[in-house]
């Protein structure tokens, strides 16, 4: 009788797990499939510059690049109260329901969301409020959401993109690794029952291709295993996306897959737009019978993007191009029109920083009225209704190009 009860309990647990898994997209051999088992070829964009600002998307080439550097500039220009209010409004305006509705109309079926760990330090942190809204809109528009930890505690790259201190201490600091585990436990606990979340991209572009950092490669997969173990304690259903070393480009750091619901992701910029640059990843897919996914590409002419999309889809590889929105340049879904006096902000941003340069910076500082007006205009111009839709870029992606940015109510009509 005892054996019978144990077996019956095991059957019940299996049935419960199966019912839970049936609600979620998941991995089957070399493919990502939806809850019904139908293959899904991801066509996504990246919401870069929203929670993780990057200097080049503010036209700050030669100036501040990391989120912390940009925040320091805004603090210097606006002051404590106004800069705090600016960032709250910036995040509210940069991505709204109207942005997600536009992406749906264009034909995307997913979005990848770069996250900064500092926005998820508590269960009621601002990051969760922003993500909850985004996921609700995405669910309504039938878009999957991939959560990408772009800026991890301690830094996984040591460069501007992870907002680190200039060296990737994450791989050698037990304190920062525990901090990382706490962030992912919190995220996984919050979203474990949300089918609109496709999965978790554990670390964006770990370990740059700098010779002095090559010795960190051997630490990457063990760290992934540790993260996966912590996530699986609270979330058995969501896909885990694992990027290779050297900007998500090097899969030689991986051994045999250790999670049955994992996808391996690579990034490619400024390469030949053909099968030759994806051959090593295709071979990895065949060897281990797992899906692969292009998590980032772009920042190239439309002709290059069109060729690369065709090559990817010919090889049954889904994609997420970078980015959705940025200032000035047409290599995005939509472009932000720079504020009228933005050139003065850019010129000031490029001056040497630090208190040792305080006098020179004061001499070159724009008038406060000009500063306030430029940042107020920026808050309006990041709204999708004020942006320019780049039809050539959308056509290059094979998506619908004749779309306009409208309000949610108008879109519903």
Coordinates of C-alpha atoms in Angstrom, one line a residue:
X1 CA 0.0 0.0 0.0
X2 CA 2.8 2.4 0.9
X3 CA 4.5 1.8 -2.5
X4 CA 1.2 2.4 -4.3
X5 CA 0.8 5.7 -2.5
X6 CA 4.3 6.8 -3.4
X7 CA 3.8 5.9 -7.0
X8 CA 0.4 7.6 -7.1
X9 CA 1.9 10.8 -5.6
X10 CA 4.7 10.7 -8.2
X11 CA 2.0 10.5 -10.9
X12 CA 0.1 13.4 -9.5
X13 CA 3.2 15.5 -9.3
X14 CA 4.1 14.6 -12.9
X15 CA 0.6 15.6 -14.0
X16 CA 0.8 18.9 -12.2
X17 CA 4.1 19.7 -13.7
X18 CA 2.9 18.8 -17.2
X19 CA -0.2 21.0 -16.8
X20 CA 2.1 23.8 -15.7
X21 CA 4.5 23.3 -18.6
X22 CA 1.7 23.2 -21.1
X23 CA 1.0 26.9 -20.4
X24 CA 4.5 28.0 -21.4
X25 CA 6.6 28.1 -24.5
X26 CA 9.5 25.7 -24.2
X27 CA 12.2 23.8 -26.0
X28 CA 11.7 20.6 -28.0
X29 CA 14.9 19.4 -29.5
X30 CA 16.2 22.1 -31.9
X31 CA 13.2 24.3 -31.7
X32 CA 11.4 26.7 -29.5
X33 CA 7.7 25.8 -29.4
X34 CA 4.6 27.5 -28.0
X35 CA 2.4 26.1 -25.3
X36 CA 0.6 23.9 -27.9
X37 CA 3.9 22.6 -29.3
X38 CA 3.9 24.7 -32.5
X39 CA 7.3 25.9 -33.6
X40 CA 8.0 29.6 -32.9
X41 CA 10.6 31.5 -35.0
X42 CA 11.3 34.6 -32.9
X43 CA 11.3 37.9 -34.7
X44 CA 12.2 40.4 -32.1
X45 CA 13.6 43.8 -31.3
X46 CA 15.7 45.0 -28.3
X47 CA 14.4 47.7 -26.0
X48 CA 17.9 49.1 -25.5
X49 CA 18.4 52.5 -23.9
X50 CA 15.3 52.2 -21.7
X51 CA 16.5 50.7 -18.5
X52 CA 20.1 50.7 -19.5
X53 CA 21.0 54.0 -21.3
X54 CA 24.0 53.9 -23.7
X55 CA 25.9 57.0 -24.7
X56 CA 25.9 56.5 -28.4
X57 CA 22.1 56.5 -28.5
X58 CA 22.2 59.9 -26.9
X59 CA 24.8 61.1 -29.5
X60 CA 27.4 61.2 -26.8
X61 CA 30.3 59.6 -28.8
X62 CA 33.5 60.7 -27.1
X63 CA 31.5 61.5 -23.9
X64 CA 29.7 59.6 -21.2
X65 CA 28.8 56.0 -22.3
X66 CA 27.7 54.0 -19.3
X67 CA 24.4 54.5 -17.4
X68 CA 26.3 55.8 -14.4
X69 CA 28.3 58.3 -16.5
X70 CA 25.1 59.5 -18.2
X71 CA 23.3 59.8 -14.9
X72 CA 26.3 61.8 -13.5
X73 CA 26.0 64.2 -16.5
X74 CA 22.3 64.7 -16.0
X75 CA 22.8 65.3 -12.3
X76 CA 25.4 67.9 -13.0
X77 CA 23.1 69.7 -15.5
X78 CA 19.7 69.4 -13.8
X79 CA 20.5 69.0 -10.1
X80 CA 19.3 66.4 -7.6
X81 CA 15.5 67.0 -7.6
X82 CA 15.1 67.7 -11.3
X83 CA 17.4 64.8 -12.4
X84 CA 15.4 62.3 -10.3
X85 CA 12.2 63.5 -11.8
X86 CA 13.7 63.4 -15.3
X87 CA 14.7 59.7 -15.0
X88 CA 11.3 58.6 -13.7
X89 CA 9.5 60.4 -16.5
X90 CA 12.1 59.2 -19.1
X91 CA 11.4 55.6 -18.2
X92 CA 7.6 56.2 -18.2
X93 CA 7.7 57.9 -21.7
X94 CA 10.4 55.8 -23.5
X95 CA 8.3 52.6 -23.6
X96 CA 4.5 52.8 -23.5
X97 CA 1.5 50.7 -24.6
X98 CA 1.7 52.6 -27.9
X99 CA 5.2 51.4 -28.6
X100 CA 4.2 47.7 -28.0
X101 CA 1.1 48.2 -30.2
X102 CA 3.3 49.6 -33.0
X103 CA 5.7 46.6 -32.8
X104 CA 2.7 44.2 -33.0
X105 CA 1.4 46.0 -36.1
X106 CA 4.8 45.8 -37.7
X107 CA 4.9 42.0 -37.3
X108 CA 7.3 41.4 -34.4
X109 CA 6.3 38.5 -32.2
X110 CA 8.8 39.1 -29.3
X111 CA 10.8 41.8 -27.5
X112 CA 14.1 41.4 -25.6
X113 CA 14.3 43.7 -22.6
X114 CA 17.8 44.8 -21.3
X115 CA 17.6 45.1 -17.5
X116 CA 19.8 46.9 -15.0
X117 CA 20.1 45.0 -11.7
X118 CA 19.8 48.2 -9.7
X119 CA 16.1 48.5 -10.7
X120 CA 15.3 45.1 -9.1
X121 CA 16.8 45.3 -5.6
X122 CA 13.5 44.7 -3.8
X123 CA 10.1 43.0 -4.6
X124 CA 8.5 46.4 -5.1
X125 CA 11.3 48.1 -7.0
X126 CA 10.7 50.4 -9.9
X127 CA 11.9 47.8 -12.4
X128 CA 9.1 45.4 -11.5
X129 CA 6.5 48.2 -12.0
X130 CA 7.9 49.0 -15.4
X131 CA 8.2 45.3 -16.4
X132 CA 4.7 44.5 -15.2
X133 CA 3.2 47.2 -17.4
X134 CA 5.3 46.1 -20.3
X135 CA 4.4 42.4 -20.0
X136 CA 0.7 43.3 -19.7
X137 CA 0.8 45.3 -22.9
X138 CA 2.8 42.5 -24.6
X139 CA 0.4 39.9 -23.5
X140 CA -2.5 41.9 -25.0
X141 CA -0.5 42.3 -28.3
X142 CA 0.6 38.6 -28.4
X143 CA 4.3 39.4 -28.1
X144 CA 6.7 37.3 -26.0
X145 CA 9.1 39.0 -23.6
X146 CA 12.7 37.9 -23.0
X147 CA 14.2 39.3 -19.9
X148 CA 17.9 40.1 -20.5
X149 CA 20.2 40.9 -17.6
X150 CA 22.3 43.5 -19.4
X151 CA 23.9 45.1 -16.4
X152 CA 24.8 42.5 -13.7
X153 CA 26.2 43.1 -10.3
X154 CA 29.9 43.3 -10.4
X155 CA 29.9 43.5 -14.2
X156 CA 30.1 40.7 -16.6
X157 CA 32.2 42.7 -19.2
X158 CA 33.9 45.6 -17.4
X159 CA 32.8 48.0 -20.1
X160 CA 30.0 50.6 -20.5
X161 CA 27.3 48.1 -21.4
X162 CA 27.1 46.5 -18.0
X163 CA 27.7 49.8 -16.1
X164 CA 30.6 48.2 -14.2
X165 CA 33.7 49.7 -12.5
X166 CA 35.9 48.9 -15.5
X167 CA 36.7 45.3 -14.7
X168 CA 34.4 42.2 -14.7
X169 CA 34.6 41.4 -11.0
X170 CA 31.5 39.2 -11.2
X171 CA 33.6 36.1 -12.0
X172 CA 35.9 36.5 -9.0
X173 CA 33.7 38.1 -6.3
X174 CA 31.6 35.7 -4.1
X175 CA 29.7 38.8 -2.9
X176 CA 28.7 39.9 -6.4
X177 CA 27.8 36.4 -7.4
X178 CA 25.5 36.1 -4.5
X179 CA 24.1 39.5 -5.4
X180 CA 23.5 38.2 -8.9
X181 CA 21.7 35.1 -7.6
X182 CA 19.4 37.2 -5.5
X183 CA 18.5 39.3 -8.5
X184 CA 17.6 36.2 -10.6
X185 CA 15.7 34.6 -7.7
X186 CA 13.7 37.7 -7.3
X187 CA 12.9 38.0 -11.1
X188 CA 12.1 34.3 -11.4
X189 CA 9.9 34.3 -8.4
X190 CA 8.0 37.3 -9.7
X191 CA 7.4 36.0 -13.2
X192 CA 7.3 32.2 -12.7
X193 CA 3.6 32.0 -13.5
X194 CA 3.7 34.4 -16.5
X195 CA 3.4 32.7 -19.9
X196 CA 4.0 36.0 -21.8
X197 CA 7.6 35.8 -20.5
X198 CA 9.4 33.5 -22.9
X199 CA 12.5 33.2 -20.8
X200 CA 15.5 34.6 -19.1
X201 CA 18.7 35.7 -20.9
X202 CA 21.1 35.2 -17.9
X203 CA 24.0 37.4 -18.8
X204 CA 24.4 39.8 -21.8
X205 CA 27.6 39.5 -23.8
X206 CA 29.8 38.1 -21.0
X207 CA 33.6 38.5 -21.2
X208 CA 34.9 40.9 -23.9
X209 CA 37.5 39.6 -26.5
X210 CA 40.3 41.3 -24.6
X211 CA 43.4 39.1 -24.3
X212 CA 43.8 39.8 -20.5
X213 CA 40.3 38.5 -19.8
X214 CA 40.6 35.2 -21.7
X215 CA 41.4 33.4 -18.4
X216 CA 37.8 34.2 -17.3
X217 CA 36.3 31.9 -19.9
X218 CA 36.5 28.8 -17.8
X219 CA 34.4 30.5 -15.1
X220 CA 31.4 31.3 -17.4
X221 CA 29.6 27.9 -17.7
X222 CA 30.0 27.2 -13.9
X223 CA 28.4 30.5 -13.2
X224 CA 25.5 29.7 -15.6
X225 CA 25.0 26.4 -13.9
X226 CA 24.8 28.2 -10.5
X227 CA 22.3 30.7 -11.8
X228 CA 20.2 28.0 -13.4
X229 CA 20.2 26.0 -10.2
X230 CA 18.9 29.0 -8.3
X231 CA 16.2 29.8 -10.9
X232 CA 15.0 26.3 -11.1
X233 CA 14.4 26.2 -7.3
X234 CA 11.5 28.7 -8.0
X235 CA 10.7 28.4 -11.7
X236 CA 10.7 25.1 -13.5
X237 CA 9.0 26.4 -16.7
X238 CA 10.8 29.3 -18.4
X239 CA 13.5 29.0 -21.0
X240 CA 17.0 29.9 -20.0
X241 CA 19.0 31.7 -22.7
X242 CA 22.8 31.2 -22.5
X243 CA 25.2 33.5 -24.4
X244 CA 28.8 32.5 -25.2
X245 CA 31.9 34.3 -24.1
X246 CA 33.4 37.2 -26.0
X247 CA 30.3 39.2 -26.6
X248 CA 28.1 36.1 -26.9
X249 CA 30.2 34.9 -29.8
X250 CA 32.3 32.0 -28.4
X251 CA 30.4 28.7 -27.8
X252 CA 33.6 26.7 -27.2
X253 CA 33.2 27.5 -23.5
X254 CA 30.1 25.2 -23.4
X255 CA 30.0 21.5 -22.7
X256 CA 27.0 19.3 -23.0
X257 CA 23.8 21.1 -22.2
X258 CA 22.9 21.0 -18.5
X259 CA 19.3 22.3 -18.6
X260 CA 16.5 20.6 -20.6
X261 CA 14.8 23.9 -21.4
X262 CA 17.8 25.9 -22.6
X263 CA 18.5 28.0 -25.7
X264 CA 22.0 29.1 -26.8
X265 CA 22.2 32.6 -28.0
X266 CA 24.8 34.5 -30.1
X267 CA 25.3 38.1 -31.2
X268 CA 26.8 39.3 -34.5
X269 CA 27.7 42.8 -35.7
X270 CA 29.8 44.1 -38.6
X271 CA 30.4 40.7 -40.2
X272 CA 29.6 39.1 -43.5
X273 CA 25.7 38.8 -43.6
X274 CA 25.7 35.1 -44.6
X275 CA 25.8 31.6 -43.3
X276 CA 29.6 31.6 -42.8
X277 CA 29.3 33.6 -39.6
X278 CA 26.7 31.4 -38.1
X279 CA 28.2 28.0 -39.1
X280 CA 29.8 27.3 -35.7
X281 CA 26.5 27.9 -34.0
X282 CA 24.6 25.7 -36.4
X283 CA 27.1 22.9 -35.8
X284 CA 26.6 23.3 -32.1
X285 CA 22.9 23.0 -32.6
X286 CA 23.3 19.8 -34.6
X287 CA 25.8 18.3 -32.1
X288 CA 23.7 18.9 -29.0
X289 CA 20.1 18.9 -30.4
X290 CA 19.3 22.4 -28.9
X291 CA 17.9 25.6 -30.3
X292 CA 20.1 28.6 -31.1
X293 CA 19.0 32.2 -31.4
X294 CA 20.5 35.5 -32.6
X295 CA 19.9 37.8 -29.6
X296 CA 21.4 40.9 -31.1
X297 CA 22.5 42.2 -34.5
X298 CA 22.0 45.4 -36.5
X299 CA 23.8 48.8 -36.5
X300 CA 24.4 48.2 -40.3
X301 CA 22.8 49.5 -43.5
X302 CA 19.4 48.2 -44.5
X303 CA 20.9 46.1 -47.3
X304 CA 23.1 44.3 -44.9
X305 CA 20.2 43.6 -42.5
X306 CA 18.0 42.3 -45.3
X307 CA 20.7 39.8 -46.4
X308 CA 21.4 38.7 -42.8
X309 CA 17.7 38.1 -42.0
X310 CA 17.3 36.0 -45.1
X311 CA 20.4 33.9 -44.2
X312 CA 19.2 33.5 -40.6
X313 CA 15.7 32.4 -41.5
X314 CA 16.9 30.1 -44.3
X315 CA 18.7 28.3 -41.4
X316 CA 15.7 28.4 -39.1
X317 CA 17.3 30.8 -36.7
X318 CA 15.2 33.4 -35.0
X319 CA 16.5 36.9 -34.3
X320 CA 16.3 40.1 -32.2
X321 CA 17.7 43.2 -33.9
X322 CA 19.2 46.1 -32.0
X323 CA 17.7 48.5 -31.1
X324 CA 14.1 49.5 -31.2
X325 CA 14.5 53.2 -30.7
X326 CA 17.5 55.6 -30.6
X327 CA 18.3 59.2 -31.4
X328 CA 18.9 60.5 -34.8
X329 CA 20.1 57.5 -36.8
X330 CA 17.8 55.4 -39.0
X331 CA 19.3 52.0 -38.0
X332 CA 16.3 51.3 -35.6
X333 CA 12.6 50.7 -35.8
X334 CA 12.0 54.3 -34.9
X335 CA 14.3 57.3 -34.4
X336 CA 14.1 60.0 -31.8
X337 CA 14.3 63.6 -33.3
X338 CA 17.0 65.4 -31.2
X339 CA 15.8 68.4 -29.2
X340 CA 16.5 71.8 -30.8
X341 CA 19.5 72.6 -28.5
X342 CA 20.7 69.1 -28.1
X343 CA 24.0 69.9 -29.9
X344 CA 24.9 72.2 -26.9
X345 CA 24.3 69.3 -24.5
X346 CA 26.4 67.0 -26.6
X347 CA 29.3 69.5 -26.8
X348 CA 29.3 69.9 -23.1
X349 CA 29.1 66.2 -22.5
X350 CA 32.3 65.6 -24.4
X351 CA 34.4 67.9 -22.3
X352 CA 36.9 66.3 -19.9
X353 CA 35.1 65.2 -16.7
X354 CA 36.1 65.2 -13.0
X355 CA 36.4 67.9 -10.4
X356 CA 39.8 68.8 -11.7
X357 CA 38.1 70.2 -14.7
X358 CA 35.3 72.0 -12.8
X359 CA 36.3 75.5 -13.9
X360 CA 36.6 74.7 -17.6
X361 CA 33.2 73.0 -17.5
X362 CA 31.5 75.9 -15.8
X363 CA 32.8 78.2 -18.5
X364 CA 31.4 76.0 -21.2
X365 CA 28.2 75.1 -19.5
X366 CA 25.0 76.1 -21.4
X367 CA 22.6 78.5 -19.8
X368 CA 20.3 76.8 -17.3
X369 CA 17.2 77.8 -19.3
X370 CA 18.7 76.1 -22.4
X371 CA 19.5 72.9 -20.4
X372 CA 16.0 72.7 -18.9
X373 CA 14.4 73.2 -22.2
X374 CA 16.5 70.6 -24.0
X375 CA 15.8 67.9 -21.4
X376 CA 12.1 68.8 -21.3
X377 CA 11.9 68.5 -25.1
X378 CA 13.7 65.1 -24.9
X379 CA 11.0 63.8 -22.5
X380 CA 8.5 64.5 -25.2
X381 CA 10.5 63.4 -28.2
X382 CA 11.2 59.9 -26.8
X383 CA 7.4 59.3 -27.1
X384 CA 6.7 57.1 -30.0
X385 CA 4.2 59.5 -31.5
X386 CA 7.0 62.1 -31.8
X387 CA 9.5 59.6 -33.4
X388 CA 10.2 58.8 -37.0
X389 CA 9.3 55.3 -38.2
X390 CA 12.1 54.0 -40.4
X391 CA 10.3 52.1 -43.2
X392 CA 13.5 51.0 -44.9
X393 CA 14.7 49.3 -41.7
X394 CA 11.4 47.5 -41.3
X395 CA 11.3 46.4 -44.9
X396 CA 14.9 45.0 -44.4
X397 CA 13.6 42.9 -41.5
X398 CA 10.8 41.6 -43.8
X399 CA 8.1 43.3 -41.7
X400 CA 5.3 45.7 -42.4
X401 CA 6.7 49.1 -43.1
X402 CA 3.7 51.3 -43.7
X403 CA 2.8 51.8 -40.1
X404 CA 2.4 55.0 -38.0
X405 CA 2.7 55.6 -34.3
X406 CA -0.8 56.2 -32.9
X407 CA -2.4 56.2 -29.4
X408 CA -3.6 53.0 -27.9
X409 CA -7.3 54.0 -28.3
X410 CA -6.8 54.9 -32.0
X411 CA -4.9 51.7 -32.6
X412 CA -7.8 49.6 -31.1
X413 CA -10.2 51.2 -33.6

